[in-house]
PDB file of C-alpha atoms and ligand atoms in Angstrom:
ATOM      1  CA  MET A  25      -6.819 -38.500  26.471  1.00 60.00           C
ATOM      2  CA  SER A  26      -4.785 -38.301  23.216  1.00 76.00           C
ATOM      3  CA  GLU A  27      -1.144 -39.198  23.441  1.00 93.00           C
ATOM      4  CA  GLN A  28       1.280 -36.332  23.561  1.00 96.00           C
ATOM      5  CA  VAL A  29       4.611 -36.152  21.869  1.00 97.00           C
ATOM      6  CA  THR A  30       7.464 -33.644  22.176  1.00 98.00           C
ATOM      7  CA  ILE A  31       8.682 -31.789  19.086  1.00 98.00           C
ATOM      8  CA  THR A  32      11.035 -28.945  18.520  1.00 98.00           C
ATOM      9  CA  ILE A  33      10.030 -26.024  16.220  1.00 98.00           C
ATOM     10  CA  ASP A  34      12.596 -23.300  15.614  1.00 98.00           C
ATOM     11  CA  GLY A  35      14.474 -24.310  18.767  1.00 98.00           C
ATOM     12  CA  ARG A  36      11.425 -24.377  20.952  1.00 98.00           C
ATOM     13  CA  GLU A  37      10.360 -27.701  22.621  1.00 98.00           C
ATOM     14  CA  LEU A  38       6.600 -28.183  22.429  1.00 96.00           C
ATOM     15  CA  SER A  39       4.039 -30.715  23.369  1.00 96.00           C
ATOM     16  CA  ALA A  40       1.651 -31.880  20.583  1.00 96.00           C
ATOM     17  CA  ARG A  41      -0.973 -34.475  20.011  1.00 95.00           C
ATOM     18  CA  ARG A  42       0.503 -37.555  18.270  1.00 94.00           C
ATOM     19  CA  GLY A  43      -0.558 -37.521  14.671  1.00 92.00           C
ATOM     20  CA  GLU A  44      -1.974 -33.952  14.542  1.00 96.00           C
ATOM     21  CA  LYS A  45      -0.744 -31.988  11.559  1.00 98.00           C
ATOM     22  CA  LEU A  46       2.403 -29.923  12.234  1.00 98.00           C
ATOM     23  CA  LEU A  47       0.827 -26.697  10.943  1.00 98.00           C
ATOM     24  CA  TRP A  48      -1.825 -26.754  13.731  1.00 98.00           C
ATOM     25  CA  ALA A  49       0.706 -27.692  16.464  1.00 98.00           C
ATOM     26  CA  ALA A  50       2.822 -24.732  15.368  1.00 98.00           C
ATOM     27  CA  LEU A  51      -0.002 -22.210  15.149  1.00 98.00           C
ATOM     28  CA  ARG A  52      -1.404 -23.281  18.543  1.00 96.00           C
ATOM     29  CA  ASN A  53       1.979 -22.431  19.996  1.00 96.00           C
ATOM     30  CA  GLU A  54       2.049 -19.056  18.307  1.00 97.00           C
ATOM     31  CA  ILE A  55       4.658 -20.107  15.677  1.00 98.00           C
ATOM     32  CA  TYR A  56       3.387 -18.656  12.441  1.00 98.00           C
ATOM     33  CA  ILE A  57       3.552 -20.723   9.231  1.00 98.00           C
ATOM     34  CA  PRO A  58       1.834 -19.222   6.153  1.00 98.00           C
ATOM     35  CA  HIS A  59      -1.225 -21.048   5.030  1.00 98.00           C
ATOM     36  CA  LEU A  60      -4.369 -20.465   2.915  1.00 98.00           C
ATOM     37  CA  CYS A  61      -6.031 -23.759   1.965  1.00 98.00           C
ATOM     38  CA  ALA A  62      -5.775 -25.535   5.385  1.00 98.00           C
ATOM     39  CA  TRP A  63      -8.531 -25.611   7.875  1.00 98.00           C
ATOM     40  CA  PRO A  64      -8.440 -27.846  11.029  1.00 96.00           C
ATOM     41  CA  GLU A  65     -11.456 -29.876  10.040  1.00 96.00           C
ATOM     42  CA  ILE A  66     -10.584 -30.330   6.394  1.00 97.00           C
ATOM     43  CA  GLU A  67      -9.338 -33.822   6.295  1.00 95.00           C
ATOM     44  CA  PRO A  68      -7.501 -34.865   4.287  1.00 95.00           C
ATOM     45  CA  PRO A  69      -5.887 -31.468   3.599  1.00 96.00           C
ATOM     46  CA  GLU A  70      -6.063 -30.101   0.108  1.00 95.00           C
ATOM     47  CA  ALA A  71      -2.438 -28.910   0.236  1.00 97.00           C
ATOM     48  CA  SER A  72      -2.971 -26.778  -2.867  1.00 96.00           C
ATOM     49  CA  CYS A  73      -1.637 -23.323  -1.832  1.00 97.00           C
ATOM     50  CA  ARG A  74       1.885 -24.631  -1.185  1.00 97.00           C
ATOM     51  CA  LEU A  75       2.588 -21.915   1.328  1.00 98.00           C
ATOM     52  CA  CYS A  76       3.155 -23.953   4.454  1.00 98.00           C
ATOM     53  CA  TYR A  77       6.574 -25.431   3.684  1.00 98.00           C
ATOM     54  CA  VAL A  78       8.922 -26.287   6.531  1.00 98.00           C
ATOM     55  CA  GLU A  79      12.133 -28.283   6.808  1.00 98.00           C
ATOM     56  CA  ILE A  80      12.227 -31.427   9.016  1.00 98.00           C
ATOM     57  CA  GLU A  81      15.620 -32.617  10.126  1.00 98.00           C
ATOM     58  CA  GLY A  82      16.491 -35.916   8.432  1.00 97.00           C
ATOM     59  CA  ARG A  83      14.201 -35.208   5.407  1.00 97.00           C
ATOM     60  CA  GLU A  84      15.814 -34.529   2.110  1.00 97.00           C
ATOM     61  CA  ARG A  85      13.215 -31.832   0.974  1.00 97.00           C
ATOM     62  CA  PRO A  86      10.952 -29.378   2.558  1.00 98.00           C
ATOM     63  CA  VAL A  87       7.463 -30.698   3.299  1.00 98.00           C
ATOM     64  CA  THR A  88       4.048 -29.111   3.597  1.00 98.00           C
ATOM     65  CA  SER A  89       3.254 -28.741   7.314  1.00 98.00           C
ATOM     66  CA  CYS A  90      -0.551 -29.066   6.768  1.00 98.00           C
ATOM     67  CA  THR A  91      -0.073 -32.635   5.589  1.00 98.00           C
ATOM     68  CA  GLU A  92       2.713 -33.743   8.029  1.00 98.00           C
ATOM     69  CA  PRO A  93       1.635 -35.612  11.214  1.00 97.00           C
ATOM     70  CA  VAL A  94       3.794 -34.904  14.221  1.00 97.00           C
ATOM     71  CA  ILE A  95       5.902 -37.665  15.645  1.00 96.00           C
ATOM     72  CA  GLU A  96       7.984 -37.861  18.798  1.00 97.00           C
ATOM     73  CA  GLY A  97      11.336 -36.056  18.525  1.00 97.00           C
ATOM     74  CA  MET A  98      10.564 -34.319  15.320  1.00 97.00           C
ATOM     75  CA  VAL A  99      12.840 -31.260  14.838  1.00 98.00           C
ATOM     76  CA  VAL A 100      11.375 -28.571  12.470  1.00 98.00           C
ATOM     77  CA  HIS A 101      12.611 -25.298  11.037  1.00 98.00           C
ATOM     78  CA  THR A 102      10.037 -22.954   9.630  1.00 98.00           C
ATOM     79  CA  ARG A 103      12.644 -20.825   7.860  1.00 98.00           C
ATOM     80  CA  SER A 104      15.550 -21.822   5.695  1.00 98.00           C
ATOM     81  CA  PRO A 105      16.765 -20.538   2.282  1.00 98.00           C
ATOM     82  CA  ARG A 106      14.962 -23.399   0.551  1.00 98.00           C
ATOM     83  CA  VAL A 107      11.711 -22.871   2.463  1.00 98.00           C
ATOM     84  CA  ASP A 108      11.796 -19.159   1.922  1.00 98.00           C
ATOM     85  CA  ARG A 109      12.374 -19.592  -1.773  1.00 97.00           C
ATOM     86  CA  LEU A 110       9.407 -22.051  -2.043  1.00 98.00           C
ATOM     87  CA  VAL A 111       6.991 -19.875  -0.025  1.00 98.00           C
ATOM     88  CA  ALA A 112       8.022 -16.659  -1.977  1.00 97.00           C
ATOM     89  CA  SER A 113       7.444 -18.432  -5.280  1.00 97.00           C
ATOM     90  CA  ALA A 114       3.973 -19.821  -4.260  1.00 97.00           C
ATOM     91  CA  PHE A 115       2.992 -16.474  -2.896  1.00 97.00           C
ATOM     92  CA  GLU A 116       4.037 -14.613  -6.051  1.00 96.00           C
ATOM     93  CA  LEU A 117       2.092 -17.157  -8.168  1.00 94.00           C
ATOM     94  CA  ILE A 118      -1.055 -16.533  -6.099  1.00 94.00           C
ATOM     95  CA  MET A 119      -0.624 -12.779  -6.153  1.00 95.00           C
ATOM     96  CA  SER A 120       0.013 -12.729  -9.974  1.00 92.00           C
ATOM     97  CA  ASP A 121      -3.773 -13.283 -10.642  1.00 89.00           C
ATOM     98  CA  HIS A 122      -5.203 -11.605  -7.573  1.00 90.00           C
ATOM     99  CA  HIS A 123      -7.206  -8.430  -8.077  1.00 89.00           C
ATOM    100  CA  LEU A 124      -5.108  -6.218  -5.859  1.00 90.00           C
ATOM    101  CA  ASN A 125      -7.088  -3.267  -4.562  1.00 90.00           C
ATOM    102  CA  CYS A 126      -6.708  -3.541  -0.788  1.00 94.00           C
ATOM    103  CA  ALA A 127      -8.142  -0.081   0.086  1.00 93.00           C
ATOM    104  CA  LYS A 128     -11.513  -1.063  -1.323  1.00 91.00           C
ATOM    105  CA  CYS A 129     -11.518  -4.646  -0.001  1.00 93.00           C
ATOM    106  CA  PRO A 130     -13.716  -5.493   2.959  1.00 91.00           C
ATOM    107  CA  GLN A 131     -10.933  -7.699   4.421  1.00 93.00           C
ATOM    108  CA  HIS A 132      -8.320  -4.855   4.329  1.00 95.00           C
ATOM    109  CA  LYS A 133      -6.092  -5.240   7.401  1.00 93.00           C
ATOM    110  CA  ARG A 134      -7.696  -8.690   8.188  1.00 94.00           C
ATOM    111  CA  CYS A 135      -6.635 -10.402   4.936  1.00 97.00           C
ATOM    112  CA  GLU A 136      -4.522 -13.469   5.179  1.00 97.00           C
ATOM    113  CA  LEU A 137      -2.513 -12.330   2.118  1.00 98.00           C
ATOM    114  CA  GLN A 138      -1.566  -9.125   3.908  1.00 97.00           C
ATOM    115  CA  LYS A 139      -0.554 -11.204   6.962  1.00 98.00           C
ATOM    116  CA  ILE A 140       1.665 -13.465   4.926  1.00 98.00           C
ATOM    117  CA  ALA A 141       3.262 -10.564   3.172  1.00 97.00           C
ATOM    118  CA  ARG A 142       3.982  -8.851   6.519  1.00 97.00           C
ATOM    119  CA  GLU A 143       5.261 -11.905   8.329  1.00 97.00           C
ATOM    120  CA  ARG A 144       7.515 -13.044   5.500  1.00 97.00           C
ATOM    121  CA  ARG A 145       8.441  -9.540   4.199  1.00 96.00           C
ATOM    122  CA  LEU A 146       6.976 -10.305   0.737  1.00 97.00           C
ATOM    123  CA  ARG A 147       5.570  -7.858  -1.656  1.00 95.00           C
ATOM    124  CA  LEU A 148       1.916  -8.035  -2.422  1.00 95.00           C
ATOM    125  CA  ARG A 149       2.544  -6.921  -5.971  1.00 92.00           C
ATOM    126  CA  PRO A 150       4.416  -9.555  -8.006  1.00 86.00           C
ATOM    127  CA  SER A 151       7.852  -8.377  -9.097  1.00 84.00           C
ATOM    128  CA  ARG A 152       9.055 -11.344 -11.184  1.00 85.00           C
ATOM    129  CA  LEU A 153       5.853 -12.596 -12.714  1.00 80.00           C
ATOM    130  CA  THR A 154       3.652 -10.610 -14.931  1.00 80.00           C
ATOM    131  CA  ALA A 155       0.372  -9.731 -13.129  1.00 75.00           C
ATOM    132  CA  LEU A 156      -2.595 -11.263 -14.874  1.00 76.00           C
ATOM    133  CA  PRO A 157      -5.506 -10.385 -12.616  1.00 70.00           C
ATOM    134  CA  ARG A 158      -8.566 -12.675 -13.174  1.00 70.00           C
ATOM    135  CA  ARG A 159     -11.373 -11.053 -14.919  1.00 64.00           C
ATOM    136  CA  GLY A 160     -14.026 -12.648 -12.647  1.00 68.00           C
ATOM    137  CA  GLU A 161     -17.393 -11.087 -12.430  1.00 78.00           C
ATOM    138  CA  ARG A 162     -18.780  -9.963  -9.127  1.00 92.00           C
ATOM    139  CA  ASP A 163     -21.941 -11.998  -8.214  1.00 96.00           C
ATOM    140  CA  ASP A 164     -24.259  -9.555  -6.544  1.00 96.00           C
ATOM    141  CA  SER A 165     -27.399 -11.670  -6.904  1.00 97.00           C
ATOM    142  CA  LEU A 166     -27.880 -12.458  -3.268  1.00 98.00           C
ATOM    143  CA  LYS A 167     -29.398 -10.047  -0.757  1.00 97.00           C
ATOM    144  CA  THR A 168     -26.613 -10.257   1.971  1.00 97.00           C
ATOM    145  CA  ILE A 169     -23.505 -11.717   0.439  1.00 98.00           C
ATOM    146  CA  TYR A 170     -21.499 -11.144  -2.656  1.00 97.00           C
ATOM    147  CA  PHE A 171     -18.805 -13.052  -4.381  1.00 97.00           C
ATOM    148  CA  ASP A 172     -15.866 -11.315  -6.120  1.00 95.00           C
ATOM    149  CA  SER A 173     -13.982 -13.977  -8.071  1.00 93.00           C
ATOM    150  CA  GLY A 174     -11.157 -11.537  -8.919  1.00 93.00           C
ATOM    151  CA  ARG A 175     -10.198 -11.685  -5.284  1.00 94.00           C
ATOM    152  CA  CYS A 176     -10.546 -15.490  -4.927  1.00 95.00           C
ATOM    153  CA  VAL A 177      -7.247 -17.348  -4.179  1.00 96.00           C
ATOM    154  CA  LEU A 178      -8.739 -20.798  -5.027  1.00 96.00           C
ATOM    155  CA  CYS A 179      -8.065 -22.167  -1.580  1.00 97.00           C
ATOM    156  CA  GLY A 180     -11.319 -24.217  -1.705  1.00 97.00           C
ATOM    157  CA  ARG A 181     -12.300 -23.513   1.946  1.00 98.00           C
ATOM    158  CA  CYS A 182     -15.635 -21.969   0.922  1.00 98.00           C
ATOM    159  CA  ILE A 183     -16.540 -25.066  -1.131  1.00 98.00           C
ATOM    160  CA  TRP A 184     -15.794 -27.295   1.915  1.00 98.00           C
ATOM    161  CA  ALA A 185     -17.788 -25.052   4.217  1.00 98.00           C
ATOM    162  CA  CYS A 186     -20.879 -24.875   1.861  1.00 98.00           C
ATOM    163  CA  ARG A 187     -20.862 -28.597   1.526  1.00 98.00           C
ATOM    164  CA  GLU A 188     -19.919 -29.808   5.041  1.00 98.00           C
ATOM    165  CA  LEU A 189     -20.968 -26.968   7.360  1.00 98.00           C
ATOM    166  CA  ALA A 190     -23.938 -25.536   5.532  1.00 98.00           C
ATOM    167  CA  ARG A 191     -24.888 -28.914   3.906  1.00 98.00           C
ATOM    168  CA  VAL A 192     -25.878 -27.091   0.753  1.00 98.00           C
ATOM    169  CA  GLY A 193     -23.118 -27.608  -1.861  1.00 97.00           C
ATOM    170  CA  ALA A 194     -23.949 -24.538  -3.959  1.00 97.00           C
ATOM    171  CA  ILE A 195     -20.386 -23.992  -5.182  1.00 98.00           C
ATOM    172  CA  GLY A 196     -17.503 -25.903  -6.514  1.00 97.00           C
ATOM    173  CA  PHE A 197     -14.414 -25.642  -8.717  1.00 96.00           C
ATOM    174  CA  SER A 198     -14.839 -25.454 -12.425  1.00 93.00           C
ATOM    175  CA  ARG A 199     -12.437 -25.275 -15.352  1.00 87.00           C
ATOM    176  CA  ARG A 200      -8.701 -25.946 -15.170  1.00 86.00           C
ATOM    177  CA  GLY A 201      -5.360 -24.170 -15.068  1.00 83.00           C
ATOM    178  CA  TYR A 202      -5.441 -20.401 -15.236  1.00 80.00           C
ATOM    179  CA  LYS A 203      -9.180 -20.506 -15.860  1.00 85.00           C
ATOM    180  CA  GLN A 204      -9.973 -22.465 -12.774  1.00 90.00           C
ATOM    181  CA  ALA A 205     -12.661 -20.702 -10.643  1.00 93.00           C
ATOM    182  CA  VAL A 206     -15.126 -21.205  -7.865  1.00 96.00           C
ATOM    183  CA  THR A 207     -18.537 -21.199  -9.477  1.00 95.00           C
ATOM    184  CA  THR A 208     -22.003 -22.488  -9.063  1.00 96.00           C
ATOM    185  CA  PHE A 209     -23.165 -25.468 -11.164  1.00 94.00           C
ATOM    186  CA  GLY A 210     -23.758 -24.228 -14.665  1.00 92.00           C
ATOM    187  CA  ASP A 211     -22.370 -20.773 -13.660  1.00 92.00           C
ATOM    188  CA  LEU A 212     -25.782 -19.675 -12.458  1.00 96.00           C
ATOM    189  CA  PRO A 213     -26.022 -16.569 -10.213  1.00 97.00           C
ATOM    190  CA  LEU A 214     -25.845 -17.641  -6.517  1.00 98.00           C
ATOM    191  CA  ALA A 215     -29.456 -16.462  -6.014  1.00 98.00           C
ATOM    192  CA  GLU A 216     -30.535 -19.188  -8.459  1.00 98.00           C
ATOM    193  CA  THR A 217     -28.971 -21.991  -6.421  1.00 97.00           C
ATOM    194  CA  ALA A 218     -29.857 -23.656  -3.104  1.00 97.00           C
ATOM    195  CA  CYS A 219     -27.706 -21.060  -1.266  1.00 98.00           C
ATOM    196  CA  THR A 220     -29.397 -20.025   2.023  1.00 97.00           C
ATOM    197  CA  GLU A 221     -27.089 -17.046   2.692  1.00 98.00           C
ATOM    198  CA  CYS A 222     -25.987 -18.682   5.908  1.00 97.00           C
ATOM    199  CA  GLY A 223     -22.569 -16.945   5.717  1.00 97.00           C
ATOM    200  CA  GLU A 224     -20.279 -19.969   6.248  1.00 98.00           C
ATOM    201  CA  CYS A 225     -18.461 -19.080   3.049  1.00 98.00           C
ATOM    202  CA  VAL A 226     -17.796 -15.479   4.188  1.00 98.00           C
ATOM    203  CA  GLU A 227     -16.610 -16.632   7.647  1.00 98.00           C
ATOM    204  CA  ILE A 228     -14.119 -19.099   6.224  1.00 98.00           C
ATOM    205  CA  CYS A 229     -12.766 -17.066   3.299  1.00 98.00           C
ATOM    206  CA  PRO A 230      -9.194 -15.989   4.128  1.00 98.00           C
ATOM    207  CA  VAL A 231      -9.361 -13.025   1.711  1.00 97.00           C
ATOM    208  CA  GLY A 232     -12.181 -10.735   0.554  1.00 96.00           C
ATOM    209  CA  ALA A 233     -13.791 -12.981  -2.107  1.00 97.00           C
ATOM    210  CA  PHE A 234     -16.965 -13.861  -0.256  1.00 98.00           C
ATOM    211  CA  SER A 235     -18.098 -10.832   1.757  1.00 97.00           C
ATOM    212  CA  TYR A 236     -21.194  -9.522   3.443  1.00 97.00           C
ATOM    213  CA  LYS A 237     -23.055  -6.617   1.845  1.00 96.00           C
ATOM    214  CA  ILE A 238     -22.992  -3.448   3.879  1.00 93.00           C
ATOM    215  CA  ASN A 239     -25.964  -1.017   3.722  1.00 91.00           C
ATOM    216  CA  ALA A 240     -25.889   2.744   3.556  1.00 89.00           C
ATOM    217  CA  GLY A 241     -25.946   2.875   7.425  1.00 90.00           C
ATOM    218  CA  GLY A 242     -22.720   0.813   7.614  1.00 87.00           C
ATOM    219  CA  GLU A 243     -24.633  -2.284   8.823  1.00 91.00           C
ATOM    220  CA  ARG A 244     -24.659  -5.727   7.333  1.00 90.00           C
ATOM    221  CA  GLU A 245     -27.617  -6.346   5.026  1.00 91.00           C
ATOM    222  CA  SER A 246     -30.115  -8.722   6.549  1.00 89.00           C
ATOM    223  CA  LEU A 247     -32.456 -11.185   4.873  1.00 86.00           C
TER     224      LEU A 247
HETATM  225 FE1  LIG B  12      -0.494 -26.419   3.342  1.00 61.95          FE
HETATM  226 FE2  LIG B  12      -2.050 -24.908   1.720  1.00 61.95          FE
HETATM  227  S1  LIG B  12      -1.805 -24.824   3.855  1.00 61.95           S
HETATM  228  S2  LIG B  12      -0.571 -26.374   1.194  1.00 61.95           S
END
């Protein structure tokens, strides 16, 4: 059995597995910390979304909880003025290029962005940054799944799932900076890759970028 340690998060004393990442210890104990890029089996964590900041007593600066292993006696605060500022800025940056059209999104009411906005009382629509929605094309080439890159938050979870769970590797990151995107090799339509339409990308996507196609009867399209 793995060794247990005692940590304190927001004044609650909890038991956690030594070395597990703080984010998962908090979530397992129903203490919410915003996150997009983390997934329990993605190791090492990408730590690219910068939403999971917390303060740890004795540390000079806030740290990302998805990369921080728990140790005995750790005292953590999920909210502080510095954490709230960092999370609000990271969230606004993500939302500044997100195609915001919740009513038409298949993830409406299940979307992780809506959850973060609700939990942290943040606006979905950026107020300080100019919105520059990505002009991504929608890839409709597959029979059962589509990819709408305008909704993609570049968390990378789909890339990991396609490679590690589906063992296909049909997608990856391409380009840099504002132009960075999840694409296939050579920007081919998904139907022209090794994609098997297994659905791992849809299941792991925290927003509505990879989605199942729905037929006229309201059912998922099948192969
Ligand atoms: Fe920690 Fe994305 S969940 S940086």
